[in-house]
PDB file of C-alpha atoms in Angstrom:
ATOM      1  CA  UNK A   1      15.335   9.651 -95.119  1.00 37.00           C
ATOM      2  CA  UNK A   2      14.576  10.360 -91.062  1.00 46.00           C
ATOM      3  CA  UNK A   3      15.485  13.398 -90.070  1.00 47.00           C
ATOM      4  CA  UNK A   4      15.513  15.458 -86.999  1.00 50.00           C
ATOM      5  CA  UNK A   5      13.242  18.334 -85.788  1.00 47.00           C
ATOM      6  CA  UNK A   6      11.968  20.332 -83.624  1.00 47.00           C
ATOM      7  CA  UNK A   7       7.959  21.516 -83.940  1.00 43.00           C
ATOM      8  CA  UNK A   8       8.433  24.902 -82.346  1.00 44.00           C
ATOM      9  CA  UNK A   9      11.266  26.500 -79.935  1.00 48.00           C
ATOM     10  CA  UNK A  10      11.781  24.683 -76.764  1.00 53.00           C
ATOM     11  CA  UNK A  11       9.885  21.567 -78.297  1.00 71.00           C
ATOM     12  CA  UNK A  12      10.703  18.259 -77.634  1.00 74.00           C
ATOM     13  CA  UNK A  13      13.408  17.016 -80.649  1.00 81.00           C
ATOM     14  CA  UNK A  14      11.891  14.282 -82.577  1.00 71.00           C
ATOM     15  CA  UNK A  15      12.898  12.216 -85.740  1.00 74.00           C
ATOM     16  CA  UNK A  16      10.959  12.676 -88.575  1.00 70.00           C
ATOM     17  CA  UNK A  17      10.304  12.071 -92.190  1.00 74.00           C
ATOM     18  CA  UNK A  18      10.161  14.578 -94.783  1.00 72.00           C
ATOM     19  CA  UNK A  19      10.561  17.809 -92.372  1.00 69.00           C
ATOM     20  CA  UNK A  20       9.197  21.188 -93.883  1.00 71.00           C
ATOM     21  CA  UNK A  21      11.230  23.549 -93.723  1.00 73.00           C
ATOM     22  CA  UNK A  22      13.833  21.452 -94.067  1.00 73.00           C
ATOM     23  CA  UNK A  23      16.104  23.888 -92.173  1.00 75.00           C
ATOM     24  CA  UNK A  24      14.061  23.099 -89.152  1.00 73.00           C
ATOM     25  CA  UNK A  25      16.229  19.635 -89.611  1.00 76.00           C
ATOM     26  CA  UNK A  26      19.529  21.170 -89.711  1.00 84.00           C
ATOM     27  CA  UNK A  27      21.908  22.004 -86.883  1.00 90.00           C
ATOM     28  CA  UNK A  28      25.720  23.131 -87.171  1.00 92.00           C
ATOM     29  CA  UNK A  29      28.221  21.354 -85.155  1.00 94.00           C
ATOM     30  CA  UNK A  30      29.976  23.637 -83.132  1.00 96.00           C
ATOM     31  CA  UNK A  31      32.717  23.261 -80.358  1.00 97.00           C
ATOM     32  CA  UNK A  32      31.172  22.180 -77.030  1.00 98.00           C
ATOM     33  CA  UNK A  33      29.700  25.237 -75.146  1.00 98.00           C
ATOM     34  CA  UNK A  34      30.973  23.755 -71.811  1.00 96.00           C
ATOM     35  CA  UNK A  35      34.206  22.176 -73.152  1.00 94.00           C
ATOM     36  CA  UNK A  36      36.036  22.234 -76.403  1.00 93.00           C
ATOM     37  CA  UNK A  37      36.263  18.267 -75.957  1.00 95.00           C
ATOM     38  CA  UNK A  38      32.471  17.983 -77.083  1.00 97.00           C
ATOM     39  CA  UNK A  39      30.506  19.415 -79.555  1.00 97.00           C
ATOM     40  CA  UNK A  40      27.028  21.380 -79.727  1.00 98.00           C
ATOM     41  CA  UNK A  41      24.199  21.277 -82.010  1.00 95.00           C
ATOM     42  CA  UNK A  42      23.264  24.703 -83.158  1.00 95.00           C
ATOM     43  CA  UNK A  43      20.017  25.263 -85.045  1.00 92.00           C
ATOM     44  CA  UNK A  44      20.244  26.511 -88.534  1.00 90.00           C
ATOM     45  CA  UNK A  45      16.588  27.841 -88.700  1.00 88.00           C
ATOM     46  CA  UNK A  46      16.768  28.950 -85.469  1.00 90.00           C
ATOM     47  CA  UNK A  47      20.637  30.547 -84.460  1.00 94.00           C
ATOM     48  CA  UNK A  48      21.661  30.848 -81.139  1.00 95.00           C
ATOM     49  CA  UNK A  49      19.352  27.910 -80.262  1.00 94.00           C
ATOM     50  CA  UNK A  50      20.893  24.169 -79.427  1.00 96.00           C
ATOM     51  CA  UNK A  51      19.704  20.665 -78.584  1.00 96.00           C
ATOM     52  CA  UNK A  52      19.939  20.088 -75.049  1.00 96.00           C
ATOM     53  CA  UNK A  53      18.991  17.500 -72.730  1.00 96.00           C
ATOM     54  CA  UNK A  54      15.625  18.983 -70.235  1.00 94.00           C
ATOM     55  CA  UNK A  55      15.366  17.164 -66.703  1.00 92.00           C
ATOM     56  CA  UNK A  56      12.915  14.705 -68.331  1.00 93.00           C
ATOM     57  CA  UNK A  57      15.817  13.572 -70.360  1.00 95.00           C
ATOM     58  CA  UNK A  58      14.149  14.769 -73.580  1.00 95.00           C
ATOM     59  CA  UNK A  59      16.575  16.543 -75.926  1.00 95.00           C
ATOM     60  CA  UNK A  60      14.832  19.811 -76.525  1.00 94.00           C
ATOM     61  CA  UNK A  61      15.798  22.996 -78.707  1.00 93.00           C
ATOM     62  CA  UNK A  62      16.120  25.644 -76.095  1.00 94.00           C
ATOM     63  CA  UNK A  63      17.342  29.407 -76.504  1.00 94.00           C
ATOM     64  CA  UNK A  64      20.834  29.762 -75.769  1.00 96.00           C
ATOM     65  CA  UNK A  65      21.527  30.696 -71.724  1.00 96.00           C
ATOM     66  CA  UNK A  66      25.029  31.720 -70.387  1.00 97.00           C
ATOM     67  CA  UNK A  67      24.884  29.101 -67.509  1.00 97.00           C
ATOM     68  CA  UNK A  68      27.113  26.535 -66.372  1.00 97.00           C
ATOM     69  CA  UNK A  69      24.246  24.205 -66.276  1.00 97.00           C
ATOM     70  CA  UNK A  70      22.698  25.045 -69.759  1.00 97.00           C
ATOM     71  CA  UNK A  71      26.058  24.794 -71.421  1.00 98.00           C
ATOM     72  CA  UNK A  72      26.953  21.366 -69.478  1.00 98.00           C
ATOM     73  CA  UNK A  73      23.115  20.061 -70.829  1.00 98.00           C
ATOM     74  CA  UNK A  74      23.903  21.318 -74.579  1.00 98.00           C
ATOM     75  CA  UNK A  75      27.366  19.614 -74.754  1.00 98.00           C
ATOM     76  CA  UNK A  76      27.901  15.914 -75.555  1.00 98.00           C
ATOM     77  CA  UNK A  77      30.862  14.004 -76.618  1.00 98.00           C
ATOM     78  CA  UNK A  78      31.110  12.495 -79.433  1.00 96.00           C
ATOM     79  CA  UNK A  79      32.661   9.287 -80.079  1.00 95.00           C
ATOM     80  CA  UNK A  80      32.654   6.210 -82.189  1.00 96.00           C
ATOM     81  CA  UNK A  81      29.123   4.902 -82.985  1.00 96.00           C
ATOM     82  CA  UNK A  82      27.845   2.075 -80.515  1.00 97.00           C
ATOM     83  CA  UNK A  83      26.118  -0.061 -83.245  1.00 96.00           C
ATOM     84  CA  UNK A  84      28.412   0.849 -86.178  1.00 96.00           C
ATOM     85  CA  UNK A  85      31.555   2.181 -85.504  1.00 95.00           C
ATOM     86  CA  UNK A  86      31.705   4.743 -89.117  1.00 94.00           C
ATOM     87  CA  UNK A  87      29.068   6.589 -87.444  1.00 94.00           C
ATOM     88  CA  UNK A  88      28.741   8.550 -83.871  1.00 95.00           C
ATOM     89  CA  UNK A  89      27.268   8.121 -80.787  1.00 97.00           C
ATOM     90  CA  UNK A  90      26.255  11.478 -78.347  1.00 97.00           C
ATOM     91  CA  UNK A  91      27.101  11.101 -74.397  1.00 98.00           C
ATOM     92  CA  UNK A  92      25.809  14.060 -72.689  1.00 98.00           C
ATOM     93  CA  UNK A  93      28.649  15.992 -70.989  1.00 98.00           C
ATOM     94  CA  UNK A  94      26.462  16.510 -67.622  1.00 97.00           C
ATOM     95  CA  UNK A  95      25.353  13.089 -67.581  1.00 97.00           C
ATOM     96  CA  UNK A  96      27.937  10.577 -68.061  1.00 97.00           C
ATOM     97  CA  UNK A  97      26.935   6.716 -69.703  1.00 97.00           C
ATOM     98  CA  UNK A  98      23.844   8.649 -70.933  1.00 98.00           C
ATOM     99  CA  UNK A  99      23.417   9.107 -74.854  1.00 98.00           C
ATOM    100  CA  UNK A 100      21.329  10.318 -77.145  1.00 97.00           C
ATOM    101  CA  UNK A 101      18.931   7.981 -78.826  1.00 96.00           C
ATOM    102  CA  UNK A 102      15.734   7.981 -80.565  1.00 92.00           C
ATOM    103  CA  UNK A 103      12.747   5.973 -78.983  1.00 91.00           C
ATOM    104  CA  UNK A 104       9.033   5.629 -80.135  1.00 88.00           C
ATOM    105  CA  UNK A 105      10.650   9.146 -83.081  1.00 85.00           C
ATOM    106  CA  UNK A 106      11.684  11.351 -79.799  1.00 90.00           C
ATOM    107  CA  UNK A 107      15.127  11.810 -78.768  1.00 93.00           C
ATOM    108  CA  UNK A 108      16.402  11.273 -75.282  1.00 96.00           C
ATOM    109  CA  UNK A 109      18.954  10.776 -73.133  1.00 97.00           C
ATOM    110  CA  UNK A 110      19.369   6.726 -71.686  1.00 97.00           C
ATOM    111  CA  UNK A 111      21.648   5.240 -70.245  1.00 97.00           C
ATOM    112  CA  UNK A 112      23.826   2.878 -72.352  1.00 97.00           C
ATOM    113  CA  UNK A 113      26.692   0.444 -71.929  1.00 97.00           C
ATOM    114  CA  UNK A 114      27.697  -2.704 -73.303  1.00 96.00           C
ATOM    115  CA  UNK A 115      25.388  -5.033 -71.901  1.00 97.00           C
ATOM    116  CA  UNK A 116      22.736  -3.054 -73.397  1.00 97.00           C
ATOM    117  CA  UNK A 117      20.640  -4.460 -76.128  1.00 97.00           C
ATOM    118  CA  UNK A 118      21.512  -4.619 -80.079  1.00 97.00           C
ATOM    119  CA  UNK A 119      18.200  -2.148 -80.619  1.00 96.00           C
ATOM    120  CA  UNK A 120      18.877   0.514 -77.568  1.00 97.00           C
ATOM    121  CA  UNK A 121      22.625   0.381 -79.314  1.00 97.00           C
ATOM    122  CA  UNK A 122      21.149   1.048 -83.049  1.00 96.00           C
ATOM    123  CA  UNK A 123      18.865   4.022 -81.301  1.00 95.00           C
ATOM    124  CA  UNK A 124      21.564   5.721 -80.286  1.00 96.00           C
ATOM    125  CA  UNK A 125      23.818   5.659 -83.325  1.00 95.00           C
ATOM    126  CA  UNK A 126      23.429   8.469 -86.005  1.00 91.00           C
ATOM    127  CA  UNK A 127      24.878   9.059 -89.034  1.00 88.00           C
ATOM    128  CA  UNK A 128      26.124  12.570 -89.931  1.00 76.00           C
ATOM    129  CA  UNK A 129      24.759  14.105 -93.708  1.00 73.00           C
ATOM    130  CA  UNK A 130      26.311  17.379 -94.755  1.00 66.00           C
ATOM    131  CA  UNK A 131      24.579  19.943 -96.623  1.00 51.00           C
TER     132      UNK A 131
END
């Protein structure tokens, strides 16, 4: 099984395979920090740090900051999955039409709509495992 996670603090987020610690793979869904619409991806190995999108459009783990822009970048709403409708797809609150989704094992934010391909649609559709 893939899973997600993040090298160091304010790395770049990737998907991986057999992470170590495996709490370095593990986030908590909280409400959105921006709006209670969304949700936020809290770090379990690392509290009070959440997946955000960077201006590069990586999704990075980043120390929580009380901004408006930090808590805009660390919110996304979620909603039914684009390839596969039991799971979820992420659109970033402060970018709307622009979703998480794993390319080349590093998540980022792209733009996606209907039109776009069966494989960009797959990449951005994750399946949620509780532990």
């Amino acid at each position: 099984m893939r899973q997600i996670t993040a090298v160091s603090v304010r790395s770049i987020i990737r998907i991986d395979a057999n992470v170590s610690p495996a709490l370095d793979s593990q986030f908590r869904v909280v409400p959105g920090l921006v709006s209670s619409t969304g949700i936020s991806l809290e770090s379990i190995n690392f509290p009070g740090y959440f997946l955000k999108g960077n201006a590069s459009n990586k999704i990075v783990l980043e120390a929580y900051a009380d901004t408006a822009a930090y808590k805009g970048d660390a919110t996304f709403l979620s909603s039914p999955g684009w390839a596969d409708s039991s799971k979820v797809s992420l659109q970033s609150y402060s970018q709307p039409g622009y979703y998480i989704r794993h390319y080349d094992y590093v998540l980022q934010l792209d733009a996606i709509n209907a039109s776009s391909s069966a494989t960009v649609k797959s990449d951005a559709t994750f399946g949620r495992t509780d532990f």
